[in-house]
Coordinates of C-alpha atoms in Angstrom, one line a residue:
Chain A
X1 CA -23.0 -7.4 -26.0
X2 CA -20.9 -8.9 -29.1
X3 CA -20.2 -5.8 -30.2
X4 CA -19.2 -4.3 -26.9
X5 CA -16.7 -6.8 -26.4
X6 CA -15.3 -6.3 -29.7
X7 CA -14.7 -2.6 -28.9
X8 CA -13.2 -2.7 -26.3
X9 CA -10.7 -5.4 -27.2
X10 CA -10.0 -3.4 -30.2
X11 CA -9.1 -0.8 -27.2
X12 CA -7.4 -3.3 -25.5
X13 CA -5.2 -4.4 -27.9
X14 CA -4.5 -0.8 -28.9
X15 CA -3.3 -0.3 -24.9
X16 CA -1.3 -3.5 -25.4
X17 CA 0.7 -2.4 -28.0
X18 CA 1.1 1.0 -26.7
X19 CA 2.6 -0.8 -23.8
X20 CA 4.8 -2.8 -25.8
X21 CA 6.4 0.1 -27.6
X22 CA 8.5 0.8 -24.7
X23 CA 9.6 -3.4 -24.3
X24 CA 11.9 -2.7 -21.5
X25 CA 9.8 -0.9 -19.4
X26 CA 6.6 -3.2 -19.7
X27 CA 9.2 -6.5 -18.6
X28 CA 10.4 -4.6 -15.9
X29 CA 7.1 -3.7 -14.6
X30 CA 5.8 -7.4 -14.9
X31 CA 9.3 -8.7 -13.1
X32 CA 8.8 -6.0 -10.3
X33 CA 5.5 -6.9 -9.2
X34 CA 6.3 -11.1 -9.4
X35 CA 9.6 -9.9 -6.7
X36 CA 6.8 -8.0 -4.6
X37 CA 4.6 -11.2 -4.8
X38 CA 7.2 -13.3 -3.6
X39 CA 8.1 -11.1 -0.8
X40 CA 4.4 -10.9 -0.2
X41 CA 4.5 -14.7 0.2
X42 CA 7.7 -15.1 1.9
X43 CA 6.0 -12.7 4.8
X44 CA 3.5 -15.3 5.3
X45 CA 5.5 -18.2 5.8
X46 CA 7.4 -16.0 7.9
X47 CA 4.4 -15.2 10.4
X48 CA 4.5 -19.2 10.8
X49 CA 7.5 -19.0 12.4
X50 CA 6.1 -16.8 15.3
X51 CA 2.6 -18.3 15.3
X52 CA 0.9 -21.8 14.7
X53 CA -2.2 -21.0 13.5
X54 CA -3.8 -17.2 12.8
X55 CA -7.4 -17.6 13.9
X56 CA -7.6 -21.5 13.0
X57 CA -6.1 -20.9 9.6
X58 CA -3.2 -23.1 9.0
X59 CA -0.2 -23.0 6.6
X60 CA -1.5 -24.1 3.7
X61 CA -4.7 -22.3 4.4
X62 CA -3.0 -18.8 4.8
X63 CA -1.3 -19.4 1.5
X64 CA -4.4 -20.3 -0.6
X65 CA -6.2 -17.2 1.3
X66 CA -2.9 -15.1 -0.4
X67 CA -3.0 -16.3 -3.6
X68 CA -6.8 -15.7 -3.8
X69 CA -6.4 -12.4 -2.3
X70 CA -3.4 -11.8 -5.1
X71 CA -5.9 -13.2 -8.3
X72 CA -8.5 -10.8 -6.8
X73 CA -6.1 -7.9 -6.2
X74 CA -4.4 -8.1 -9.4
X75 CA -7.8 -8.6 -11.4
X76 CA -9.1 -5.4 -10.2
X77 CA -5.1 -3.8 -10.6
X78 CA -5.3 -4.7 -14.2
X79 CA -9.2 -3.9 -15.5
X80 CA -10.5 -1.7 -13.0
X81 CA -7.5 0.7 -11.6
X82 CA -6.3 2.7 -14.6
X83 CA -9.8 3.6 -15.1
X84 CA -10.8 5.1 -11.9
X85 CA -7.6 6.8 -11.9
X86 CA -8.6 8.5 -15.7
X87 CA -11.9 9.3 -14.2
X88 CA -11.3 12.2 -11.9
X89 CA -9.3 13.7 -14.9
X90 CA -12.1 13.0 -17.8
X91 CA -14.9 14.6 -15.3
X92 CA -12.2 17.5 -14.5
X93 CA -11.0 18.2 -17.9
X94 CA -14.4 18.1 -19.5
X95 CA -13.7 15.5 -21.7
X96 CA -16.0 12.9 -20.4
X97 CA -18.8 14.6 -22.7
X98 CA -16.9 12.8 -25.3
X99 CA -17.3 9.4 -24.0
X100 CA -20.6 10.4 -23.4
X101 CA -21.9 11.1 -26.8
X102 CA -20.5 7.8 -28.5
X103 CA -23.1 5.2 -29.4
X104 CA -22.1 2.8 -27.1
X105 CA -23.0 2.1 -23.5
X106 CA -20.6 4.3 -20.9
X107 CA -20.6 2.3 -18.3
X108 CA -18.7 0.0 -19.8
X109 CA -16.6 1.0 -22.7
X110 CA -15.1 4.1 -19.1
X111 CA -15.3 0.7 -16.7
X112 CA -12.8 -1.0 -18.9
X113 CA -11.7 1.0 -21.4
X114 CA -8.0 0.7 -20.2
X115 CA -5.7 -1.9 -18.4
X116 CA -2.4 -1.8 -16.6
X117 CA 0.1 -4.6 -17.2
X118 CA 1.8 -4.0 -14.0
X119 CA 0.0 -6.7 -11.9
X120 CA 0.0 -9.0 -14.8
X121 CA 2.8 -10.8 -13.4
X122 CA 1.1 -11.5 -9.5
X123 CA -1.3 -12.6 -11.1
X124 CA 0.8 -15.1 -13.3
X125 CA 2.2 -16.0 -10.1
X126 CA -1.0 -16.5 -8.0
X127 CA -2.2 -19.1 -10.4
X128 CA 1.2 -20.9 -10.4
X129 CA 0.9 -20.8 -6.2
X130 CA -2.6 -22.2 -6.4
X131 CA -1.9 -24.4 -8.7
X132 CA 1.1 -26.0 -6.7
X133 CA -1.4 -26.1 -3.6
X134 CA -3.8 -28.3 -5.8
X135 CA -1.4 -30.5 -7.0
X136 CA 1.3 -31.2 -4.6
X137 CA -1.9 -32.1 -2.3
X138 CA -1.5 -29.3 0.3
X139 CA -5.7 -28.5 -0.3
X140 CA -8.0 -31.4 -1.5
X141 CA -11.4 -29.8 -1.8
X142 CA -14.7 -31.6 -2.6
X143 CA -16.4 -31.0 -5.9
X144 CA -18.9 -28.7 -3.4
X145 CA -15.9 -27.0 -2.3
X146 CA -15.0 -26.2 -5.7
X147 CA -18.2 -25.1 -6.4
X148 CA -19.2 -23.1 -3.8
X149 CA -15.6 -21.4 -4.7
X150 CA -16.7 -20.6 -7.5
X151 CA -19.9 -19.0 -6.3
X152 CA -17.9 -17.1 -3.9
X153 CA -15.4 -15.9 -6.4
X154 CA -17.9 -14.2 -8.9
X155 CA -19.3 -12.8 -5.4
X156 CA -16.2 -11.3 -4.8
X157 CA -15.8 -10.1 -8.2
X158 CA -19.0 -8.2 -8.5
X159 CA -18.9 -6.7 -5.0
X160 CA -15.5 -5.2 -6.2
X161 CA -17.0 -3.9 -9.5
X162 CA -19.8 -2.6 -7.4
X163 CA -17.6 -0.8 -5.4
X164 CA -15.5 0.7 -7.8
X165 CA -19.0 1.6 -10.2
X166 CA -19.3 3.9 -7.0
X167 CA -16.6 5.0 -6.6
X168 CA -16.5 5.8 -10.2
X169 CA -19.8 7.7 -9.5
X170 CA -18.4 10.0 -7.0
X171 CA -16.1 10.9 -9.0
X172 CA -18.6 12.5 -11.2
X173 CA -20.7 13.6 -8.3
X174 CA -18.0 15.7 -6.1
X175 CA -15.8 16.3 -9.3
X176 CA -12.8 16.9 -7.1
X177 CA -11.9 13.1 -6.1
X178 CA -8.5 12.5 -6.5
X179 CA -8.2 9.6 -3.9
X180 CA -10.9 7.6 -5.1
X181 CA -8.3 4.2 -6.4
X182 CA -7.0 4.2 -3.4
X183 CA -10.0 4.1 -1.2
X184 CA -10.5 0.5 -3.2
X185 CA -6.9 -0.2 -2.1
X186 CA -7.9 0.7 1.4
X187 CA -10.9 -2.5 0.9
X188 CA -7.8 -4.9 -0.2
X189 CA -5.9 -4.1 2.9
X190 CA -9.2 -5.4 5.1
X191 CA -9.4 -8.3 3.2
X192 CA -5.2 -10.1 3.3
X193 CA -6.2 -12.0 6.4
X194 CA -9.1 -14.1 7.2
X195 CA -12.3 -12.2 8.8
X196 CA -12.0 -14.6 11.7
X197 CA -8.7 -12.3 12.9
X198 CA -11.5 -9.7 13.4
X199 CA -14.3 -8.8 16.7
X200 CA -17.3 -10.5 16.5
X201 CA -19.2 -7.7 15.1
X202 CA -17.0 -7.0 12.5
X203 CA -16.9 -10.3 11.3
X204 CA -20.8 -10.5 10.7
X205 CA -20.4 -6.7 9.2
X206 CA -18.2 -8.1 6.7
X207 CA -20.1 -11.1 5.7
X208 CA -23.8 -10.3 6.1
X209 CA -23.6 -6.2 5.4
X210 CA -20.8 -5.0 3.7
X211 CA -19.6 -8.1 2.0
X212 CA -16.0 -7.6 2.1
X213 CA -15.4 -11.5 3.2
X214 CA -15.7 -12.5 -0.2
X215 CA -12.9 -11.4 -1.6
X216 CA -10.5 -14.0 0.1
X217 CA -12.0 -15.7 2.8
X218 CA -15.1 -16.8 2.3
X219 CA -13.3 -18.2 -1.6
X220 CA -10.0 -19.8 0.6
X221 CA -12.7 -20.9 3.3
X222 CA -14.7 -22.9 0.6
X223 CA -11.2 -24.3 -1.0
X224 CA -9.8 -25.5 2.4
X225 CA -13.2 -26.0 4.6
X226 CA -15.9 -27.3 2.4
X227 CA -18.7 -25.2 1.3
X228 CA -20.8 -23.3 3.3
X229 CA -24.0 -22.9 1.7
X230 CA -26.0 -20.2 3.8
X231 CA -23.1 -17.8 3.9
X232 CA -22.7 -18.3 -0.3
X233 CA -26.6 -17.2 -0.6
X234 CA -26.2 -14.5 1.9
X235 CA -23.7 -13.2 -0.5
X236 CA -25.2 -14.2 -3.7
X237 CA -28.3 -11.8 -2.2
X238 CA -25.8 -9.2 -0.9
X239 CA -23.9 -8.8 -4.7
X240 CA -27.0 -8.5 -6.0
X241 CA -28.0 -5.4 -3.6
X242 CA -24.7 -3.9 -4.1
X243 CA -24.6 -4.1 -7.8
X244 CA -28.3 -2.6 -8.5
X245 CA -27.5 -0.5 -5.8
X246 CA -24.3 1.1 -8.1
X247 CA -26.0 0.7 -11.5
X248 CA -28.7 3.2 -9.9
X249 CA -25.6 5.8 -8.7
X250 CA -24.0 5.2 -11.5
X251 CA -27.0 6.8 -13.8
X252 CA -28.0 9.6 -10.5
X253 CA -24.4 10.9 -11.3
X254 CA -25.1 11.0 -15.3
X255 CA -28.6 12.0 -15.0
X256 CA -26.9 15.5 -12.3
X257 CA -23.5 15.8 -14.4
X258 CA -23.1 19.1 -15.9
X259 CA -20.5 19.3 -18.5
X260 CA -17.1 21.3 -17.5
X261 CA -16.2 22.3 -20.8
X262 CA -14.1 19.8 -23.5
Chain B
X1 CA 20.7 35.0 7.8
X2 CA 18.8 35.5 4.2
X3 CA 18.8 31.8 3.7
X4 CA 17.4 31.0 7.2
X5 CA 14.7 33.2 6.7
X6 CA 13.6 31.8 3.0
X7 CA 14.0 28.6 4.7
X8 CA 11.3 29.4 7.6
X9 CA 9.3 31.0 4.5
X10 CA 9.4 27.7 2.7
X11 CA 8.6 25.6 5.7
X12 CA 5.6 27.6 6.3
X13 CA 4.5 27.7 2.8
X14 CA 4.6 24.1 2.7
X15 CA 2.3 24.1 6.1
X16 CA -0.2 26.1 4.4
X17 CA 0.0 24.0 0.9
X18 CA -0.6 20.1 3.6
X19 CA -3.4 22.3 5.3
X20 CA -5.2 23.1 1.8
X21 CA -5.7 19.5 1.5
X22 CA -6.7 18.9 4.5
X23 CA -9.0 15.7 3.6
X24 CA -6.8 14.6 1.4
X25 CA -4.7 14.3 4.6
X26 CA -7.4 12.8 7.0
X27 CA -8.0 10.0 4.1
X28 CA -4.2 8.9 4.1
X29 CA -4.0 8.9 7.7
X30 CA -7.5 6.2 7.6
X31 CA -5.1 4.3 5.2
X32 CA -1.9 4.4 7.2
X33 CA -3.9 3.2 10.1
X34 CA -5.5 0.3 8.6
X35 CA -3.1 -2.0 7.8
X36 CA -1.3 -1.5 10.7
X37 CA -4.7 -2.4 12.7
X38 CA -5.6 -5.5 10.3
X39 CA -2.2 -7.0 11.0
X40 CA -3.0 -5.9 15.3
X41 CA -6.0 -8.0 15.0
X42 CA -4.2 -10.8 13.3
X43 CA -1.4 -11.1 15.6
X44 CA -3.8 -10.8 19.1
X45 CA -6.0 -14.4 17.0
X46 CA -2.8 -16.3 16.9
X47 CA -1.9 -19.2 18.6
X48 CA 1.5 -18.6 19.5
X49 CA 5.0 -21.1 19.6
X50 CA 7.1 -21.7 22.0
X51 CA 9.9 -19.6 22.4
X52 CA 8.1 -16.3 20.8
X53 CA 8.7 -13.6 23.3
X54 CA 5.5 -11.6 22.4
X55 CA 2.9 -11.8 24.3
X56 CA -1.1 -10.0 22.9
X57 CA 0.3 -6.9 25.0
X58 CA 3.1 -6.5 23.3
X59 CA 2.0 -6.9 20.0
X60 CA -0.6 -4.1 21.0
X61 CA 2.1 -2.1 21.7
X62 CA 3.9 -2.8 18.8
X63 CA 1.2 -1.7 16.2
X64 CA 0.1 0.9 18.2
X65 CA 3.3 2.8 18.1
X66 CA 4.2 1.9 14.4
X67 CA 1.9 4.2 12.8
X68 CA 3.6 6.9 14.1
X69 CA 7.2 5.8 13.7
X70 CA 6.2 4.7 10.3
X71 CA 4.4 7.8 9.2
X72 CA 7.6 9.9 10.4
X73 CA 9.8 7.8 8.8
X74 CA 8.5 7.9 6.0
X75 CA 9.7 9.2 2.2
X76 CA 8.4 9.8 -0.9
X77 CA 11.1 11.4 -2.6
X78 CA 11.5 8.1 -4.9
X79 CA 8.0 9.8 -6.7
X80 CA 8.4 12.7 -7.1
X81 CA 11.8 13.8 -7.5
X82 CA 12.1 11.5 -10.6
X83 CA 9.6 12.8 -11.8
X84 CA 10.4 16.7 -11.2
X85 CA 13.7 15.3 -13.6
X86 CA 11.0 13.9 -16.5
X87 CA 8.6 17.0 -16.4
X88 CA 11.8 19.3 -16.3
X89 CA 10.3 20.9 -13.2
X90 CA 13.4 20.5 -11.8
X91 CA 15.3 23.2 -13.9
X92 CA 13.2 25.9 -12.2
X93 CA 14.1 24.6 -8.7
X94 CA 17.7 24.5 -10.2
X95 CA 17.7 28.0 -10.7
X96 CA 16.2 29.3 -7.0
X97 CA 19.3 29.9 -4.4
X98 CA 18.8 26.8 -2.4
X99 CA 19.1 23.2 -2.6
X100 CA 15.9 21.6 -4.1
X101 CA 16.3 19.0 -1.6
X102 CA 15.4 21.5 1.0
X103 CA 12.0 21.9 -0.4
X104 CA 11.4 18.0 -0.4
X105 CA 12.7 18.2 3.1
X106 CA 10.1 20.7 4.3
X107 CA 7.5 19.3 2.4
X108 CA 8.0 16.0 4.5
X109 CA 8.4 17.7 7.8
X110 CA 5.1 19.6 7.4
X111 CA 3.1 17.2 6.1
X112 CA 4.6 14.6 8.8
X113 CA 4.1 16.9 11.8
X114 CA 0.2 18.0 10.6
X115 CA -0.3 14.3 10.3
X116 CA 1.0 13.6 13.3
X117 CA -2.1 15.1 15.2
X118 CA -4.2 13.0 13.0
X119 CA -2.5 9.7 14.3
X120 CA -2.2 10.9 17.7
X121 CA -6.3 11.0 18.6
X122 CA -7.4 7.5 17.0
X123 CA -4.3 6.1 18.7
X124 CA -4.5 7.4 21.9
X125 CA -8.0 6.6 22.0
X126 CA -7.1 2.5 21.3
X127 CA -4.1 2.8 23.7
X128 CA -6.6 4.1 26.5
X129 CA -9.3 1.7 25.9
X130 CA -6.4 -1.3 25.5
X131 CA -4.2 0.4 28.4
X132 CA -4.7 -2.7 31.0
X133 CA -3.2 -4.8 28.3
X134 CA -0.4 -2.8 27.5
X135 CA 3.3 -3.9 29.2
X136 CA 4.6 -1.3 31.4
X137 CA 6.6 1.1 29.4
X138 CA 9.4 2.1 32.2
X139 CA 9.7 5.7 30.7
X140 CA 12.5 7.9 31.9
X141 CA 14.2 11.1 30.9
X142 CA 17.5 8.8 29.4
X143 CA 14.4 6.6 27.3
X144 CA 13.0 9.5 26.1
X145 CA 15.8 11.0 24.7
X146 CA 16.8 7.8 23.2
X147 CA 13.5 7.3 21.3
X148 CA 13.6 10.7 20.0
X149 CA 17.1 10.1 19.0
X150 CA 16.7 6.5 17.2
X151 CA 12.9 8.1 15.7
X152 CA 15.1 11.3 14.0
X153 CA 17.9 8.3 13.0
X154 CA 14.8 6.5 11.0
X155 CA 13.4 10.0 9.7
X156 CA 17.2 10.3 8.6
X157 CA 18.0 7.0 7.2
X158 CA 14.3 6.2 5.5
X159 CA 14.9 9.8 3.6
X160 CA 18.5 9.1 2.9
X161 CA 17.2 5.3 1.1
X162 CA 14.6 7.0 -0.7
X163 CA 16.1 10.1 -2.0
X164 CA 19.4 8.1 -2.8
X165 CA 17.3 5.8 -5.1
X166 CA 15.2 8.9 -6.5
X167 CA 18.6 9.9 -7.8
X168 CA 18.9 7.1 -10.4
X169 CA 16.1 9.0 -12.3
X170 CA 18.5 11.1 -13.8
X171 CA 19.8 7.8 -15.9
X172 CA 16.4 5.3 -16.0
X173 CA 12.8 5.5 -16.1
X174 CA 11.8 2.6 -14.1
X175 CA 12.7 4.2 -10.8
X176 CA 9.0 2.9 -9.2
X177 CA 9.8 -0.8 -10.4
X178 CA 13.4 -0.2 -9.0
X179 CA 11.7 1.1 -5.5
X180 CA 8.7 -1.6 -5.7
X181 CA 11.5 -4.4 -5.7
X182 CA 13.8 -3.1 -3.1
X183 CA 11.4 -0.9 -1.2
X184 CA 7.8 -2.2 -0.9
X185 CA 7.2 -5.6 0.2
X186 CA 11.1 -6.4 0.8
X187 CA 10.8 -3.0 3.2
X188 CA 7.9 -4.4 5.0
X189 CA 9.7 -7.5 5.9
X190 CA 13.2 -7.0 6.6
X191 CA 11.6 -3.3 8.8
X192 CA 9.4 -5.4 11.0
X193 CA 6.4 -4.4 9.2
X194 CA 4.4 -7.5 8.9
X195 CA 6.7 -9.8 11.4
X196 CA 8.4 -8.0 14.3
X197 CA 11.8 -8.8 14.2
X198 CA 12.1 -9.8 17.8
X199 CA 10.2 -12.5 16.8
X200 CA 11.9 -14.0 14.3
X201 CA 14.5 -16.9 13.8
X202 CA 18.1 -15.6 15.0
X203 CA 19.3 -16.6 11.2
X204 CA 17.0 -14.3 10.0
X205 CA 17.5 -11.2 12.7
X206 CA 21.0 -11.6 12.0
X207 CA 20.6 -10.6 8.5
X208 CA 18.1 -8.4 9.2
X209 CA 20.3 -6.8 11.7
X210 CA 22.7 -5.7 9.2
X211 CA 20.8 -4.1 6.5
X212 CA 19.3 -0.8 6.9
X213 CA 16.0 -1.8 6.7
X214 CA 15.7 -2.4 10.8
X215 CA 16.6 0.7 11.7
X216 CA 13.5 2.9 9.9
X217 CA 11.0 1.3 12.0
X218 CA 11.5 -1.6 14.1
X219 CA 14.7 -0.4 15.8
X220 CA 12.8 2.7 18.0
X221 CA 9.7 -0.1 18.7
X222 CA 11.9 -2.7 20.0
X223 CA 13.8 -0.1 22.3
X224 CA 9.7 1.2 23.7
X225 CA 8.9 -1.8 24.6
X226 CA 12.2 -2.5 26.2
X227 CA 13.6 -5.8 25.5
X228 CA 16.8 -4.5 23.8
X229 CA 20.1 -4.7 26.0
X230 CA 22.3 -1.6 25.8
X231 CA 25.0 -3.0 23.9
X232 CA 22.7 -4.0 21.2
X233 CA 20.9 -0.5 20.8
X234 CA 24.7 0.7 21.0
X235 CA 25.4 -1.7 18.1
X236 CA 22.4 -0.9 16.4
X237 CA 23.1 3.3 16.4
X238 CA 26.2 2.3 14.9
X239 CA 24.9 0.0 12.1
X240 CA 22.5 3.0 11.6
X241 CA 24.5 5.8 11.5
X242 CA 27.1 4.1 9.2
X243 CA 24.2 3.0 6.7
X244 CA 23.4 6.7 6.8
X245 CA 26.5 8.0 6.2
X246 CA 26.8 5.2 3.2
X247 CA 23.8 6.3 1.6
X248 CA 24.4 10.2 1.4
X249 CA 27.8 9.9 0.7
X250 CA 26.6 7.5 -2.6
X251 CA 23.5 10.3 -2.9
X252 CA 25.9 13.2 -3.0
X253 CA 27.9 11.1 -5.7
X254 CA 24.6 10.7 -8.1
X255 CA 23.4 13.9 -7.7
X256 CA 26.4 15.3 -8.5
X257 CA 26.8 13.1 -11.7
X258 CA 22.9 13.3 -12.4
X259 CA 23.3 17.0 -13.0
X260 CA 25.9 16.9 -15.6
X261 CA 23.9 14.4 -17.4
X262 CA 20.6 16.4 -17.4
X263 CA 19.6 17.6 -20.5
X264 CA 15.6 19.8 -19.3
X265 CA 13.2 19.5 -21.6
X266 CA 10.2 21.7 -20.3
X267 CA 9.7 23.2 -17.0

């Protein structure tokens, strides 16, 4: 495990300084995304001035749901994104075999073997945003809340690495994928308001099936609500399911891929 | 006569070229829908204040219709063109007896009027099951004609934005951060993407009135649903077509200067 992390931060660092070579660039890229986050969070505070309340979610609420949904989004824009998108042309260019035949496990060292910088700044300026929430007393939750937050965050987290181990797996599987990062974009876009805005049925779907709740609501919920234990073991259970359920697609698509040359 | 014909030739090549992806296609079409439907459901669980002059029908109609004034407006020029200028690609379509804009232009139109179809049936389907709901739409010949005018000003105008700022490729390499500050999230609120204007404070329409933004997609919804008086839509075609003509007369200007300071390298 030691020695896993210590590749790929040797890799890491490598793709840090790669993105430091062109200085200009890489501040640009960080300044852009902050101006998109701020837009982002000016929008909300616009849709207060139509609307009191969005399903029962209030000011303050809405804006701890964003900045969630902004740690989450950005997390997954800087370790996971660049390597789904250098999937499809490993598998396509052969060169997979490669990674393949080092002495180190694959599903990690191609799961994080490169990050993106881009989002670093959102992310930067989620924290700040939650942070301000906390302090200036907007959301005071209970040490449960904060817990079951917590619970609900690393829920999140692994249903999103479960979803993008198979995506990663079709990749290899149908060879051909080009669209595969942006079908996880497509999961984001379900997930920038609360699951109350949604029917009934789709609701339960997305906490008690396909577990997309967890990526904001059920995290802001806990934050702004108090904890909810039942739904946190529902989704304990369901990241469970979801990330066996990957790790065994993950080695079908090794176990069928046929080399294309490299 | 030999240029109309290559230019049919080139519109029907690009047909073919949208149809050989075909689920490429049907995937962006799911994911041009979606958000469009997440923010539908959010704005029919609000509860609404006073003085906001949507009611849940109208903000059904509102995101019912925006996919398709949204996916005909818009442009992706600001990718690809800059990079046709890195890659050198460019040089060869510098060389063919057209303007390579004309290419871009037919690749949009083709892949806009394929995906069209694919909007049509998922929407239609909604707007059917929802159609109780729905404010009367009061279409007549004059409306028609209007929409179809104010939908080819935001085809126009959304192109004209896009391409202008593709331009600046020819001098920097951050033309995505340039478009991600001005164009992404600043688009989708001052365009009525998230918020519809109508909505909105007057201190805010007002400036939102003004800049171009309005006028590639919330202009042609505000004027379906009817609300807008005809001095304002008058006003508005005015503030549209002379953001237009703004942007392709400053277009013109950097292409023109763009060329004389591109130096190929590859092709």
């Amino acid at each position: 495990m030691l020695r896993l992390m210590r590749i790929l931060l040797h890799f890491w660092k490598a793709g840090l300084m790669q993105a430091m070579e062109y200085r200009a660039g890489f501040l640009i890229g960080m300044f852009a995304n902050t101006c998109d986050f701020t837009f982002g969070l000016i929008q909300y505070v616009l849709f207060f001035s139509a609307a009191k309340s969005i399903a029962g979610w209030e000011t303050s609420q809405m804006l701890t749901l964003y900045a969630i949904f902004m740690t989450m989004f950005s997390l997954h824009f800087i370790f996971l994104y660049p390597n789904l998108e250098a999937m499809s042309r490993l598998v396509n260019r052969g060169e997979l075999d490669l990674a393949l035949l080092k002495p180190a496990s694959a599903q990690v060292i191609l799961s994080f073997r490169h990050l993106s910088f881009d989002e670093f700044g959102s992310f930067l300026a989620s924290q700040a945003l939650l942070l301000s929430l906390l302090v200036s007393g907007s959301i005071s939750p209970s040490w449960h809340g904060l817990a079951g937050f917590g619970v609900a965050v690393v829920c999140g987290l692994s249903f999103i690495y479960a979803s993008f181990l198979i995506l990663m797996s079709l990749t290899i599987i149908f060879e051909k994928m080009h669209n595969t990062a942006d079908l996880l974009w497509s999961l984001f876009s379900l997930t920038r308001y609360p699951v109350d805005v949604y029917p009934r049925w789709m609701r339960s779907l997305f906490l008690a099936v396909i577990p997309i709740g967890f990526i904001s609501s059920v995290p802001a919920s806990m934050l702004t609500r108090g904890s909810d234990w039942p739904v946190l073991l529902t989704g304990v259970g369901l990241s469970i399911v979801f990330l066996v359920l990957a790790r065994r697609a993950w080695v079908a698509a090794l176990r069928g891929y046929c080399s294309a040359g490299g | 006569m030999a240029l109309k014909n290559s230019l049919s030739r080139l519109f029907l090549a690009h047909l073919q070229v949208t149809l050989a992806y075909r689920g490429q296609m049907l995937l962006w079409t799911m994911q041009e829908m979606l958000i469009p439907l997440v923010l539908m459901s959010a704005w029919l669980s609000i509860e609404r204040v006073e003085g906001n002059p949507y009611g849940p029908g109208d903000y059904l109609l509102y995101y019912l219709a925006l996919p398709i004034v949204r996916n005909l407006s818009d442009c992706w020029t600001v990718h690809s063109l800059p990079a046709q200028v890195r890659e050198g690609v460019l040089s060869r379509e510098l060389l063919k007896p057209m303007h390579p804009l004309w290419s871009h232009l037919f690749e949009h139109l083709a892949m806009k009027i394929l995906q069209l179809g694919t909007f049509l049936v998922p929407l239609s389907a909604l707007g059917w099951y929802y159609f109780d709901q729905l404010p009367a739409l009061h279409l007549s010949l004059a409306k028609i004609c209007l929409l179809g005018l104010v939908v080819l000003l935001a085809m126009a105008l959304r192109f004209a934005m896009n391409t202008t700022l593709a331009f600046t490729g020819f001098w920097i390499e951050q033309v995505d951060s340039l478009h991600l500050v001005i164009n992404s999230a600043f688009w989708a609120m001052m365009a009525g993407m998230v918020v519809p204007l109508e909505t909105l404070p007057p201190a805010f329409r007002a400036v939102a009135d003004l800049l171009p933004y309005r006028y590639t997609l919330s202009f042609p919804l505000e004027i379906l649903r009817g609300g807008l008086p005809g001095v304002e839509i008058l006003r508005g075609l005015l503030i549209g077509l002379l953001w237009l003509a703004l942007l392709a007369w400053t277009g013109r200007g950097l292409w023109r200067r763009g060329l004389r300071e591109y130096t190929a390298y590859g092709g």
